[in-house]
Coordinates of N, CA and C in Angstrom, one line a residue:
M224 N 23.0 -44.5 -45.6 CA 22.3 -43.5 -46.2 C 21.8 -42.5 -45.2
A225 N 21.2 -43.0 -44.1 CA 20.7 -42.1 -43.0 C 21.8 -41.3 -42.4
R226 N 23.0 -42.0 -42.3 CA 24.2 -41.3 -41.8 C 24.6 -40.1 -42.6
C227 N 24.5 -40.2 -43.9 CA 24.8 -39.1 -44.9 C 23.7 -38.0 -44.6
Y228 N 22.5 -38.2 -44.5 CA 21.5 -37.2 -44.2 C 21.7 -36.5 -42.9
I229 N 22.0 -37.3 -41.9 CA 22.3 -36.7 -40.6 C 23.5 -35.7 -40.6
F230 N 24.5 -36.3 -41.3 CA 25.8 -35.4 -41.4 C 25.5 -34.0 -42.2
T231 N 24.7 -34.1 -43.3 CA 24.5 -32.9 -44.0 C 23.6 -31.9 -43.2
S232 N 22.9 -32.3 -42.2 CA 22.1 -31.4 -41.4 C 22.7 -30.9 -40.2
M233 N 23.9 -31.4 -39.9 CA 24.7 -30.9 -38.7 C 25.6 -29.8 -39.0
V234 N 25.8 -29.1 -37.9 CA 26.9 -28.0 -38.0 C 28.2 -28.6 -38.0
N235 N 29.2 -27.9 -38.5 CA 30.6 -28.4 -38.6 C 31.1 -29.0 -37.3
V236 N 30.9 -28.4 -36.3 CA 31.4 -28.8 -34.9 C 30.9 -30.3 -34.6
L237 N 29.6 -30.4 -34.8 CA 29.0 -31.7 -34.5 C 29.5 -32.8 -35.5
Q238 N 29.6 -32.4 -36.8 CA 30.1 -33.3 -37.8 C 31.5 -33.8 -37.4
H239 N 32.4 -32.9 -37.0 CA 33.7 -33.3 -36.5 C 33.7 -34.3 -35.4
Q240 N 32.8 -34.0 -34.4 CA 32.8 -34.9 -33.2 C 32.2 -36.3 -33.5
H241 N 31.4 -36.4 -34.6 CA 30.7 -37.7 -34.8 C 31.3 -38.5 -36.1
Q242 N 32.3 -37.8 -36.8 CA 32.7 -38.5 -38.0 C 33.4 -39.9 -37.8
S243 N 33.9 -40.2 -36.6 CA 34.5 -41.4 -36.4 C 33.5 -42.6 -36.1
M244 N 32.3 -42.1 -35.9 CA 31.2 -43.2 -35.6 C 30.8 -43.8 -36.9
T245 N 30.8 -45.1 -36.9 CA 30.3 -45.8 -38.1 C 28.8 -46.0 -38.2
Y246 N 28.2 -46.3 -37.0 CA 26.7 -46.6 -37.1 C 25.9 -45.4 -36.7
T247 N 24.8 -45.3 -37.4 CA 23.8 -44.2 -37.2 C 23.4 -44.2 -35.8
Y248 N 23.1 -45.3 -35.2 CA 22.6 -45.4 -33.7 C 23.6 -44.7 -32.8
D249 N 25.0 -45.0 -33.1 CA 26.0 -44.3 -32.3 C 26.0 -42.9 -32.4
M250 N 25.6 -42.3 -33.5 CA 25.6 -40.9 -33.6 C 24.3 -40.3 -33.0
L251 N 23.2 -41.0 -33.0 CA 21.9 -40.4 -32.6 C 21.9 -40.4 -31.1
E252 N 22.4 -41.3 -30.3 CA 22.3 -41.4 -28.9 C 22.9 -40.1 -28.3
P253 N 24.2 -39.7 -28.6 CA 24.7 -38.4 -28.0 C 23.9 -37.2 -28.4
L254 N 23.4 -37.2 -29.6 CA 22.6 -36.1 -30.1 C 21.2 -36.0 -29.3
K255 N 20.7 -37.2 -29.0 CA 19.4 -37.1 -28.3 C 19.7 -36.6 -27.0
E256 N 20.8 -36.9 -26.3 CA 21.1 -36.4 -25.0 C 21.3 -34.9 -25.0
I257 N 22.0 -34.4 -26.0 CA 22.3 -32.9 -26.1 C 20.9 -32.2 -26.3
F258 N 20.1 -32.6 -27.1 CA 18.8 -32.0 -27.4 C 17.8 -32.2 -26.3
R259 N 17.9 -33.3 -25.6 CA 17.0 -33.5 -24.5 C 17.2 -32.5 -23.4
E260 N 18.5 -32.3 -23.1 CA 18.9 -31.2 -22.1 C 18.3 -29.8 -22.4
K261 N 18.5 -29.5 -23.8 CA 17.9 -28.2 -24.3 C 16.4 -28.2 -24.1
N262 N 15.8 -29.3 -24.4 CA 14.3 -29.3 -24.4 C 13.8 -29.2 -22.9
R263 N 14.7 -29.8 -21.9 CA 14.3 -29.7 -20.5 C 14.3 -28.2 -20.0
F264 N 15.4 -27.5 -20.5 CA 15.6 -26.1 -20.1 C 14.5 -25.2 -20.8
A265 N 14.1 -25.6 -21.9 CA 13.0 -24.9 -22.6 C 11.7 -25.1 -21.9
K266 N 11.4 -26.3 -21.4 CA 10.1 -26.6 -20.6 C 10.2 -25.8 -19.4
L267 N 11.3 -25.9 -18.6 CA 11.4 -25.1 -17.4 C 11.2 -23.7 -17.5
T268 N 11.9 -23.0 -18.5 CA 11.6 -21.6 -18.7 C 10.2 -21.3 -19.1
T269 N 9.6 -22.1 -19.9 CA 8.2 -21.8 -20.3 C 7.3 -22.0 -19.1
I270 N 7.5 -23.0 -18.3 CA 6.6 -23.2 -17.1 C 6.9 -22.0 -16.2
K271 N 8.0 -21.6 -16.0 CA 8.2 -20.4 -15.1 C 7.6 -19.1 -15.7
A272 N 7.6 -19.0 -17.1 CA 6.9 -17.8 -17.6 C 5.4 -17.9 -17.4
L273 N 4.8 -19.1 -17.5 CA 3.5 -19.4 -17.4 C 3.1 -19.0 -15.9
L274 N 3.8 -19.6 -14.9 CA 3.4 -19.4 -13.5 C 3.7 -17.9 -13.0
T275 N 4.5 -17.2 -13.6 CA 4.8 -15.8 -13.1 C 4.1 -14.8 -13.9
T276 N 3.4 -15.2 -15.0 CA 2.7 -14.1 -15.7 C 1.4 -13.6 -14.9
K277 N 1.5 -12.2 -14.9 CA 0.4 -11.6 -14.1 C -0.3 -10.6 -15.0
M278 N -1.5 -10.3 -14.9 CA -2.1 -9.3 -15.6 C -1.8 -7.9 -15.2
V279 N -1.4 -7.1 -16.0 CA -1.0 -5.7 -15.6 C -2.2 -4.9 -15.5
I280 N -2.3 -4.1 -14.5 CA -3.5 -3.1 -14.3 C -3.6 -2.2 -15.4
G281 N -4.8 -2.1 -15.9 CA -5.0 -1.2 -17.1 C -4.8 -1.8 -18.5
S282 N -4.2 -3.1 -18.5 CA -4.1 -3.8 -19.8 C -5.4 -4.5 -20.1
F283 N -5.5 -4.9 -21.3 CA -6.6 -5.7 -21.7 C -6.5 -7.3 -21.5
F284 N -7.7 -7.8 -21.0 CA -7.6 -9.2 -20.6 C -7.2 -10.1 -21.9
R285 N -7.6 -9.6 -23.1 CA -7.2 -10.3 -24.3 C -5.8 -10.5 -24.5
E286 N -4.9 -9.5 -24.2 CA -3.4 -9.7 -24.3 C -2.9 -10.6 -23.2
H287 N -3.5 -10.6 -22.1 CA -3.0 -11.5 -21.0 C -3.4 -13.0 -21.4
L288 N -4.6 -13.1 -22.0 CA -5.0 -14.5 -22.4 C -4.2 -15.0 -23.5
I289 N -3.8 -14.2 -24.5 CA -3.0 -14.5 -25.6 C -1.6 -15.0 -25.1
N290 N -1.1 -14.2 -24.2 CA 0.2 -14.5 -23.6 C 0.2 -15.8 -22.8
M291 N -0.9 -16.2 -22.1 CA -1.0 -17.5 -21.3 C -1.2 -18.5 -22.4
M292 N -2.0 -18.4 -23.4 CA -2.2 -19.4 -24.5 C -0.9 -19.6 -25.2
S293 N -0.1 -18.7 -25.5 CA 1.2 -19.0 -26.1 C 2.1 -19.8 -25.3
C294 N 2.1 -19.5 -24.0 CA 2.9 -20.3 -23.1 C 2.4 -21.8 -23.1
L295 N 1.1 -22.0 -23.0 CA 0.5 -23.4 -23.1 C 0.7 -24.1 -24.4
N296 N 0.7 -23.3 -25.5 CA 1.0 -23.9 -26.8 C 2.4 -24.4 -26.9
E297 N 3.3 -23.5 -26.4 CA 4.7 -23.9 -26.5 C 5.0 -25.2 -25.6
L298 N 4.3 -25.2 -24.4 CA 4.5 -26.4 -23.6 C 3.9 -27.7 -24.3
E299 N 2.8 -27.4 -25.0 CA 2.2 -28.6 -25.8 C 3.2 -29.1 -26.9
I300 N 3.8 -28.1 -27.5 CA 4.9 -28.5 -28.6 C 6.0 -29.2 -28.0
L301 N 6.4 -28.8 -26.8 CA 7.5 -29.5 -26.1 C 7.1 -30.8 -25.5
S302 N 5.9 -31.3 -25.7 CA 5.4 -32.5 -25.0 C 5.4 -32.5 -23.5
T303 N 5.1 -31.4 -22.9 CA 5.1 -31.3 -21.4 C 3.7 -31.7 -20.9
V304 N 3.8 -32.5 -19.9 CA 2.5 -33.0 -19.3 C 2.3 -32.2 -18.0
I305 N 1.2 -31.5 -17.9 CA 0.9 -30.7 -16.7 C -0.2 -31.4 -16.0
D306 N 0.1 -31.8 -14.8 CA -0.9 -32.5 -13.9 C -0.7 -31.9 -12.6
K307 N -1.5 -32.3 -11.5 CA -1.4 -31.7 -10.2 C 0.0 -32.1 -9.5
E308 N 0.7 -33.1 -10.0 CA 2.0 -33.4 -9.4 C 3.1 -32.6 -9.9
S309 N 3.0 -32.0 -11.1 CA 4.0 -31.2 -11.7 C 3.7 -29.7 -11.3

């Protein structure tokens, strides 16, 4: 049953790649790898945006703060841990 739900939510290319797999676990592992890599890229992009954001002269602090908060919120959604080592 879970296999059917997964298939209906996939795009055609992924359906074709995974249709020979009989077990749900066999389907999920490659998908986790695909999306883990995308998640890693999204984290790096957001961290870069956060670290390179500078307040423009003459702009409002509020706009800068909202921009910084949106980066931090996105990192929280991506389950990114920010500590002194990272």
